[in-house]
XYZ file of N, CA and C in Angstrom:
639
model
N 14.886 1.414 -0.054
C 14.160 -0.051 0.609
C 15.099 -1.106 0.431
N 15.286 -1.915 -0.948
C 15.593 -3.392 -1.204
C 16.268 -3.789 0.206
N 16.217 -4.434 0.373
C 16.388 -5.807 1.456
C 17.477 -7.380 1.320
N 17.484 -7.633 1.863
C 18.155 -9.031 1.335
C 17.357 -9.803 1.503
N 17.149 -11.190 1.229
C 16.612 -12.169 1.105
C 16.406 -12.506 2.081
N 17.800 -12.599 3.672
C 17.693 -13.054 4.957
C 16.817 -12.400 4.959
N 16.769 -10.704 5.222
C 15.677 -10.067 6.202
C 14.205 -10.034 5.371
N 13.727 -10.488 4.071
C 11.911 -10.400 3.995
C 11.335 -11.426 3.811
N 10.657 -9.946 4.114
C 8.921 -10.594 5.145
C 7.710 -10.762 4.170
N 8.538 -11.547 3.209
C 7.540 -11.569 1.309
C 7.825 -12.642 1.450
N 6.779 -13.553 1.531
C 7.818 -15.203 0.748
C 7.579 -15.588 -0.701
N 8.686 -15.232 -1.137
C 9.741 -15.482 -2.007
C 10.234 -16.415 -3.110
N 11.016 -17.385 -2.465
C 11.813 -18.258 -2.635
C 12.479 -18.112 -4.078
N 13.369 -17.687 -4.056
C 14.940 -17.610 -4.687
C 14.192 -16.611 -7.016
N 13.842 -18.290 -7.028
C 13.692 -18.564 -8.636
C 12.765 -17.454 -8.789
N 12.257 -16.809 -7.071
C 10.182 -16.324 -8.341
C 9.947 -15.151 -7.137
N 11.551 -14.596 -6.615
C 11.862 -13.995 -6.050
C 11.523 -12.568 -7.556
N 10.860 -11.394 -7.491
C 10.965 -9.787 -8.722
C 11.995 -8.848 -8.560
N 12.501 -9.438 -9.485
C 13.775 -8.864 -9.440
C 13.374 -6.511 -9.570
N 12.181 -6.430 -9.884
C 11.003 -5.114 -10.986
C 10.345 -5.454 -9.591
N 10.211 -5.437 -8.113
C 8.851 -5.239 -7.535
C 7.885 -4.266 -7.414
N 9.110 -2.768 -8.035
C 8.659 -1.623 -8.673
C 7.664 -1.233 -9.910
N 7.497 -2.416 -10.733
C 7.441 -2.178 -12.482
C 5.958 -3.246 -11.745
N 5.887 -3.755 -10.308
C 4.932 -4.841 -10.363
C 3.383 -3.147 -9.996
N 3.993 -2.930 -8.884
C 3.537 -1.669 -8.080
C 2.938 -0.953 -9.304
N 3.489 -0.252 -10.102
C 3.121 1.237 -10.877
C 2.082 -0.112 -11.882
N 1.955 -1.045 -12.327
C 1.553 -1.960 -13.754
C 0.071 -2.536 -12.311
N 0.337 -2.655 -11.744
C -0.718 -3.190 -10.760
C -1.696 -2.362 -9.778
N -2.082 -0.719 -9.883
C -2.172 -0.596 -9.017
C -3.226 -0.628 -7.488
N -3.318 -1.442 -7.456
C -5.318 -1.603 -7.876
C -5.074 -2.439 -5.655
N -4.644 -2.072 -4.979
C -4.074 -2.451 -3.851
C -4.945 -2.403 -2.614
N -4.446 -3.953 -1.009
C -5.079 -2.543 -0.554
C -4.643 -3.173 0.800
N -4.609 -1.304 1.915
C -4.275 -0.895 2.226
C -4.520 -2.472 3.665
N -3.396 -2.151 4.212
C -4.115 -3.712 5.816
C -2.910 -2.355 6.787
N -3.986 -2.496 8.004
C -3.016 -1.333 9.115
C -3.738 -2.067 9.740
N -3.254 -1.556 11.520
C -3.310 -2.047 12.441
C -3.755 -1.664 13.656
N -4.873 -1.906 14.599
C -5.639 -1.005 15.980
C -5.182 -1.385 16.741
N -5.008 -1.471 17.707
C -5.515 -2.992 18.602
C -5.407 -4.667 18.327
N -6.541 -4.570 19.237
C -7.484 -6.406 17.924
C -8.312 -6.296 16.494
N -7.823 -5.178 16.854
C -8.371 -4.879 15.428
C -8.157 -4.969 13.797
N -8.000 -5.940 12.643
C -7.598 -5.660 11.149
C -7.880 -4.457 10.495
N -7.382 -4.030 9.457
C -8.061 -3.571 8.567
C -7.437 -3.385 7.364
N -8.786 -3.983 6.329
C -8.481 -3.492 4.886
C -9.233 -3.150 3.783
N -8.389 -1.740 3.187
C -9.414 -1.754 2.358
C -8.865 -1.994 0.789
N -9.392 -2.270 -0.485
C -9.113 -2.423 -1.834
C -8.727 -1.104 -2.123
N -8.053 -0.011 -2.295
C -8.374 1.491 -2.517
C -6.284 1.385 -4.266
N -7.091 2.340 -5.085
C -5.311 2.714 -5.725
C -4.723 2.982 -5.045
N -3.712 2.358 -5.451
C -2.682 4.136 -5.175
C -1.778 3.979 -5.475
N -0.901 4.558 -5.154
C 0.340 4.791 -6.798
C 1.335 5.487 -5.942
N 2.652 5.701 -6.606
C 4.104 6.398 -6.141
C 3.484 8.088 -6.450
N 3.990 8.608 -5.578
C 3.700 10.005 -5.181
C 4.100 10.889 -7.036
N 5.402 10.796 -7.843
C 4.883 11.198 -8.571
C 6.102 10.362 -9.291
N 6.318 10.781 -10.898
C 6.470 9.842 -11.912
C 7.939 8.583 -11.520
N 8.779 10.129 -11.193
C 10.482 10.059 -10.778
C 10.798 9.505 -8.771
N 9.791 9.043 -8.781
C 10.131 8.671 -7.278
C 9.763 7.244 -6.554
N 10.041 6.205 -6.092
C 9.565 5.343 -5.379
C 9.817 4.740 -3.890
N 9.707 6.317 -3.390
C 10.270 6.538 -1.489
C 8.849 7.316 -1.560
N 7.845 7.868 -1.930
C 6.709 7.879 -0.811
C 4.951 7.538 -2.456
N 4.461 6.638 -1.564
C 2.877 6.499 -1.703
C 2.027 7.572 -2.194
N 0.964 7.532 -2.899
C -0.167 8.324 -1.938
C -2.790 8.279 -3.152
N -3.033 7.695 -1.911
C -4.323 6.908 -2.283
C -5.570 8.017 -1.470
N -6.142 7.123 -1.007
C -7.273 7.542 -0.245
C -8.669 6.825 0.060
N -9.408 7.085 0.663
C -10.213 6.237 0.502
C -11.792 6.908 1.856
N -12.728 6.108 0.792
C -14.316 6.822 1.107
C -13.724 7.072 3.618
N -14.210 8.480 3.727
C -14.502 8.895 5.356
C -14.706 8.241 5.456
N -16.065 7.579 5.749
C -16.857 6.185 6.576
C -16.612 4.717 6.459
N -15.585 4.417 5.950
C -14.546 3.235 5.879
C -13.936 3.793 7.526
N -14.554 2.194 8.968
C -13.958 2.291 9.751
C -12.743 2.998 9.800
N -12.013 1.450 9.250
C -10.066 1.978 9.082
C -10.021 3.414 8.188
N -10.224 3.781 7.808
C -10.046 5.826 8.060
C -10.060 6.345 8.609
N -11.142 5.302 10.121
C -11.192 6.454 11.181
C -10.033 6.489 12.045
N -9.455 4.391 11.899
C -8.501 4.339 12.402
C -6.137 5.247 12.290
N -6.672 6.105 10.832
C -5.267 5.959 10.800
C -4.861 7.021 11.078
N -3.612 6.646 11.694
C -2.887 7.928 12.665
C -1.452 7.526 11.894
N -1.269 8.647 11.745
C 0.606 9.682 11.751
C 1.058 8.452 12.094
N 2.045 8.420 11.270
C 3.403 7.178 12.215
C 3.199 6.202 12.092
N 2.094 5.323 11.787
C 1.079 4.590 11.979
C 1.516 3.257 10.817
N 2.357 1.966 11.627
C 2.978 1.206 10.002
C 1.784 0.466 9.232
N 1.504 0.485 8.233
C 0.835 0.117 7.054
C 1.869 -1.255 5.678
N 1.196 -2.270 5.340
C 1.245 -2.442 5.093
C 0.534 -2.775 3.453
N 1.007 -2.639 2.194
C -0.249 -2.461 1.150
C 0.461 -3.326 0.113
N -0.453 -3.624 0.090
C -0.324 -5.701 -1.579
C -1.010 -5.361 -2.683
N -0.076 -5.442 -3.508
C -0.106 -4.823 -4.683
C -0.622 -6.196 -5.655
N -1.263 -7.528 -5.727
C -1.739 -8.301 -6.680
C -1.970 -8.062 -7.955
N -1.378 -8.995 -8.452
C -1.903 -8.945 -10.181
C -2.716 -9.934 -10.862
N -1.938 -10.551 -11.926
C -2.462 -11.176 -12.775
C -2.505 -12.927 -11.454
N -3.154 -14.168 -12.385
C -2.792 -15.006 -10.935
C -3.965 -16.146 -11.760
N -2.875 -17.394 -11.781
C -4.380 -18.790 -12.907
C -3.740 -20.012 -12.113
N -4.599 -20.463 -11.673
C -3.963 -22.280 -11.439
C -3.770 -22.611 -12.721
N -2.358 -23.651 -12.085
C -1.635 -24.723 -13.503
C -2.296 -25.771 -13.216
N -2.942 -26.855 -14.250
C -3.175 -28.160 -14.076
C -1.984 -28.960 -13.804
N -1.994 -30.054 -13.188
C -0.470 -31.007 -13.178
C -0.791 -31.633 -14.941
N -1.958 -31.475 -14.854
C -2.310 -32.644 -16.563
C -1.657 -31.698 -17.606
N -0.980 -30.303 -16.901
C -0.272 -29.823 -18.526
C 0.866 -30.066 -18.897
N 1.189 -30.753 -17.721
C 2.971 -31.053 -17.740
C 3.644 -32.389 -18.320
N 4.530 -32.164 -18.963
C 5.071 -33.149 -20.043
C 7.118 -33.937 -19.548
N 7.161 -33.428 -19.120
C 8.934 -33.376 -18.998
C 8.840 -33.531 -17.160
N 8.242 -32.421 -16.596
C 8.813 -32.746 -15.563
C 7.244 -32.815 -14.758
N 6.698 -34.099 -13.892
C 5.814 -34.173 -13.709
C 5.296 -33.918 -12.616
N 4.702 -33.222 -11.736
C 4.014 -32.982 -9.964
C 3.134 -32.817 -9.986
N 2.425 -32.250 -9.176
C 1.020 -31.728 -8.558
C 1.089 -29.947 -9.463
N -0.738 -29.609 -9.185
C -1.033 -28.292 -9.988
C -0.332 -27.653 -8.583
N -0.350 -25.776 -9.267
C 0.127 -24.873 -8.821
C -1.213 -24.096 -8.729
N -0.546 -22.301 -7.826
C -0.318 -21.811 -8.759
C 0.415 -20.738 -9.879
N 0.486 -20.259 -10.037
C -0.075 -19.240 -10.756
C 0.620 -17.347 -10.383
N 1.555 -17.022 -10.081
C 1.075 -15.100 -10.095
C 1.526 -14.643 -10.117
N 1.897 -12.980 -10.201
C 2.351 -11.960 -9.943
C 2.119 -10.959 -9.215
N 2.256 -10.413 -7.869
C 1.744 -9.719 -6.461
C 3.575 -9.100 -6.439
N 2.709 -8.046 -5.736
C 3.919 -7.130 -4.854
C 3.672 -6.374 -3.017
N 4.316 -6.395 -2.981
C 4.625 -5.887 -1.176
C 4.890 -4.125 -1.008
N 4.963 -3.745 -0.263
C 4.919 -2.251 0.113
C 4.778 -1.896 1.972
N 5.697 -2.185 2.377
C 5.532 -1.686 3.717
C 6.547 0.056 3.887
N 5.138 0.861 4.971
C 5.767 1.366 5.583
C 5.535 2.004 6.585
N 4.902 4.155 6.286
C 5.030 4.452 7.744
C 3.768 5.536 6.777
N 2.862 6.038 7.752
C 1.726 6.912 6.936
C 1.388 8.464 7.571
N 1.000 9.002 6.625
C 1.522 10.719 7.410
C 0.527 10.894 5.770
N -0.831 11.274 7.188
C -2.618 11.948 6.141
C -1.760 12.830 6.304
N -3.285 13.111 5.303
C -3.167 14.235 4.495
C -4.945 14.732 4.411
N -4.918 15.386 5.447
C -6.538 16.012 5.405
C -6.904 17.489 5.430
N -5.756 18.395 4.941
C -6.562 19.787 3.611
C -6.730 19.361 2.580
N -7.758 20.093 2.591
C -8.025 20.706 0.530
C -6.794 21.052 0.009
N -5.730 21.085 -0.337
C -4.636 21.107 -0.820
C -4.560 19.985 -1.156
N -3.970 19.333 0.304
C -3.058 17.944 -0.040
C -4.103 16.899 -0.926
N -5.435 16.860 0.178
C -6.093 16.000 -1.129
C -6.446 16.722 -2.053
N -6.458 17.423 -3.007
C -7.050 18.023 -4.264
C -5.334 17.496 -5.468
N -4.044 17.535 -4.565
C -3.352 17.010 -5.591
C -3.407 15.802 -5.180
N -4.203 14.900 -4.378
C -4.041 13.338 -4.021
C -4.586 13.206 -5.307
N -5.547 13.673 -5.569
C -6.838 13.169 -6.901
C -6.260 14.199 -8.165
N -5.595 14.600 -8.509
C -4.733 15.501 -8.690
C -4.085 13.466 -9.718
N -3.283 13.381 -9.161
C -2.019 12.783 -9.792
C -3.346 11.378 -9.377
N -3.497 11.322 -8.929
C -4.541 9.494 -9.725
C -5.450 10.075 -10.643
N -5.715 11.291 -11.450
C -6.445 11.318 -12.290
C -5.409 10.564 -12.987
N -4.133 11.718 -12.649
C -3.589 12.106 -13.978
C -2.390 10.580 -15.021
N -2.783 9.384 -13.351
C -1.752 8.257 -13.393
C -2.898 7.809 -14.649
N -4.247 7.808 -13.895
C -5.290 6.849 -14.935
C -5.846 7.458 -15.858
N -5.552 8.249 -16.419
C -6.134 8.979 -17.666
C -4.552 8.728 -18.409
N -4.217 9.259 -17.954
C -2.654 9.329 -19.512
C -2.575 8.557 -20.273
N -2.820 7.253 -20.805
C -3.008 6.909 -21.656
C -4.665 6.972 -23.186
N -5.001 7.924 -21.978
C -6.732 8.015 -23.308
C -5.982 9.275 -23.783
N -7.130 9.351 -24.818
C -7.161 10.319 -26.038
C -7.072 11.898 -25.790
N -8.287 11.631 -24.887
C -7.900 12.647 -24.907
C -8.559 12.647 -22.726
N -7.530 12.950 -22.274
C -7.491 12.474 -20.177
C -8.553 13.451 -20.220
N -9.449 13.032 -18.837
C -9.939 13.653 -17.894
C -9.641 14.513 -16.951
N -9.890 15.215 -15.884
C -8.499 16.573 -15.103
C -10.089 16.976 -14.528
N -9.702 16.463 -13.571
C -10.316 17.745 -11.946
C -10.797 18.620 -12.706
N -10.091 19.601 -13.693
C -11.039 20.939 -13.984
C -12.448 20.249 -14.192
N -12.798 19.292 -15.312
C -13.870 19.221 -15.895
C -15.030 17.900 -15.193
N -14.384 17.874 -13.550
C -15.989 17.902 -13.278
C -16.915 18.746 -12.531
N -18.007 18.291 -12.356
C -19.485 18.407 -11.996
C -18.261 20.597 -11.048
N -19.582 21.557 -11.770
C -18.760 22.817 -10.988
C -19.367 22.125 -9.220
N -18.657 22.566 -8.328
C -18.543 21.939 -6.897
C -18.727 20.820 -6.382
N -18.236 19.768 -7.398
C -18.258 17.618 -7.907
C -17.216 17.781 -6.043
N -15.411 18.123 -6.624
C -14.709 18.043 -5.894
C -14.541 18.412 -4.015
N -15.290 20.186 -4.143
C -15.556 20.045 -3.285
C -16.154 19.842 -2.019
N -16.865 19.481 -3.278
C -18.324 18.626 -2.409
C -17.643 17.033 -1.518
N -16.956 16.330 -2.050
C -15.666 15.037 -1.918
C -14.955 15.268 -1.274
N -14.306 16.914 -0.569
C -12.843 16.896 -0.093
C -13.712 16.003 1.527
N -14.115 16.975 1.747
C -14.789 16.314 3.197
C -15.290 14.467 3.721
N -16.011 14.306 2.807
C -15.860 12.749 2.920
C -14.922 12.016 2.327
N -14.236 12.094 1.859
C -11.968 11.509 1.911
C -11.776 11.905 2.435
N -11.343 9.975 3.133
C -8.809 10.396 4.175
C -8.121 10.221 2.988
N -7.368 11.185 2.631
C -6.098 10.346 1.972
C -4.652 10.332 3.137
N -4.147 10.473 2.137
C -2.515 9.126 3.118
C -1.677 9.214 1.533
N -0.693 9.510 2.451
C 1.381 9.500 2.166
C 1.421 8.129 2.411
N 2.500 7.038 1.984
C 3.415 5.652 2.158
C 4.518 6.184 2.204
N 5.611 6.081 2.744
C 6.635 7.006 2.882
C 7.391 5.616 3.474
N 7.750 4.866 2.309
C 8.220 3.443 2.130
C 9.522 2.543 2.978
N 9.443 1.984 3.006
C 9.818 1.310 4.002
C 10.997 0.503 2.672
N 10.277 -0.630 2.453
C 10.278 -1.509 1.641
C 9.309 -2.736 0.119
N 10.105 -2.865 -0.770
C 9.094 -3.018 -1.909
C 9.806 -4.521 -1.547
N 8.462 -5.458 -2.545
C 9.047 -6.992 -2.226
C 8.395 -7.326 -3.072
N 8.300 -8.351 -4.213
C 7.940 -9.054 -5.305
C 8.732 -10.213 -5.508
N 6.907 -10.774 -5.742
C 6.762 -12.107 -6.520
C 6.591 -12.503 -7.921
N 6.856 -13.374 -8.873
C 6.520 -13.611 -10.043
C 6.482 -15.227 -9.843
N 5.796 -15.586 -9.564
C 5.868 -17.304 -9.621
C 5.542 -17.726 -11.132
N 6.025 -18.238 -11.971
C 5.790 -18.412 -13.523
C 6.208 -19.802 -13.615
N 6.507 -20.396 -12.914
C 7.049 -22.076 -13.329
C 8.484 -22.100 -14.168
N 8.819 -20.698 -12.912
C 10.554 -21.000 -14.083
C 11.159 -22.008 -13.497
N 10.763 -22.464 -12.397
C 11.663 -23.978 -12.186
C 11.180 -25.058 -12.905
N 10.730 -24.527 -13.963
C 10.403 -26.367 -15.534
C 10.820 -25.418 -16.601
N 11.245 -26.400 -17.288
C 11.702 -26.899 -18.597
C 10.999 -25.648 -19.581
N 10.796 -25.607 -20.159
C 10.604 -23.998 -20.643
C 9.319 -24.853 -21.831
N 10.054 -26.649 -22.360
C 8.872 -27.161 -23.281
C 7.901 -27.725 -22.012
N 7.615 -27.705 -20.581
C 6.257 -26.916 -20.113
C 5.673 -26.267 -20.371
N 6.791 -25.201 -20.005
C 5.838 -23.939 -19.446
C 5.271 -23.674 -21.811
N 5.504 -23.944 -22.429
C 5.183 -23.440 -23.722
C 3.603 -24.608 -23.815
N 3.826 -25.796 -22.772
C 2.046 -26.066 -22.839
C 1.250 -25.251 -21.967
N 1.971 -24.993 -21.198
C 1.285 -23.735 -19.885
C 0.934 -23.078 -20.440
N 1.720 -21.844 -21.203
C 1.169 -21.441 -22.061
C -0.065 -21.498 -22.768
N 0.058 -22.195 -24.369
C -1.331 -22.462 -24.789
C -2.543 -22.891 -24.271
N -2.805 -23.818 -22.812
C -3.927 -24.328 -22.004
C -4.437 -23.144 -21.291
N -3.049 -21.937 -21.033
C -3.864 -20.348 -20.290
C -3.373 -19.553 -21.442
N -3.913 -20.074 -22.743
C -4.747 -19.202 -24.046
C -5.579 -19.333 -24.344
N -6.024 -20.620 -24.160
C -6.988 -21.023 -24.369
C -8.501 -21.307 -23.773
N -8.102 -20.512 -22.138
C -8.120 -19.879 -20.838
C -9.271 -18.335 -21.128
N -10.859 -18.451 -21.281
C -11.867 -17.035 -21.710
C -10.646 -15.718 -20.859
N -10.275 -16.461 -19.428
C -9.930 -14.875 -18.888
C -8.425 -14.671 -18.863
N -8.583 -12.944 -18.721
C -8.085 -12.190 -18.409
C -6.380 -12.787 -17.937
N -6.992 -13.033 -16.262
C -6.253 -13.459 -15.977
C -4.937 -14.394 -16.277
N -5.320 -14.973 -16.800
C -4.511 -16.182 -17.673
C -4.279 -16.399 -18.974
N -4.553 -15.036 -19.786
C -3.573 -14.757 -20.863
C -2.927 -13.941 -19.945
N -2.413 -12.954 -19.388
C -1.828 -12.254 -19.147
C -0.865 -13.216 -18.483
N -0.291 -14.237 -17.326
C -0.238 -15.374 -17.039
C 0.862 -15.853 -17.753
N -0.084 -15.978 -18.908
C 0.971 -16.666 -19.954
C 1.748 -15.824 -20.999
N 1.357 -14.374 -21.008
C 1.899 -13.477 -21.598
C 4.061 -13.113 -21.246
N 2.937 -13.636 -19.096
C 4.366 -12.890 -19.106
C 5.039 -14.150 -19.154
N 4.836 -15.962 -19.184
C 5.735 -16.805 -19.277
C 5.904 -16.885 -20.409
N 5.848 -16.128 -21.550
C 6.418 -16.346 -22.478
C 7.897 -15.441 -23.212
N 7.551 -14.123 -21.731
C 8.932 -13.311 -21.700
C 9.859 -13.959 -21.045
N 9.713 -15.549 -19.832
C 10.564 -15.767 -19.567
C 12.400 -16.239 -19.564
N 13.177 -16.576 -20.156
C 14.219 -16.277 -20.471
C 14.095 -18.208 -20.229
N 14.951 -18.712 -21.883
C 14.509 -19.678 -22.364
C 15.350 -21.057 -21.316
N 16.538 -20.781 -20.919
C 17.197 -21.394 -20.279
C 16.987 -21.514 -19.422
């Protein structure tokens, strides 16, 4: 699934190429599933997860069946899933050592693979169980499908279309001002933490964990 730099399809210059793109997929699972049919390109935001905790070869997800994209999904279809993480604008006024222009710091991963449609009830229930298990695992009292109102899950199944992605390639980028001196990064961190938005705070936290050299 990994690929040499020469074969990259995601733009990620050497200093910014993510060492562990799988962790980005796990941490930021709300993805955009992109497919193309004829002259039309579709994109749907939806959570997508690795099928089990111990695999990175397949992922699962679903979307509402009335979504026009859902109606075009086909077995064997090539897909691109983009997993955007936090991002933040970096002002050039924050630099003191290596003066330059403004930029944008961000974390993101991409998965390319082939689609398998899951239309049967048993398969779709497994997908829903997996999604609930991942999203509820940090709750003190995790919600399960058994807690849904009677008949609700069965009513839902005809209204969704689930899918599996067999992974061909996983790539990621972590652009966190790695090419700038640590002293400038500390100034950037201070400015990011002064902002009210959570993305800026997360970029600051990630930047703070970069090697100092």
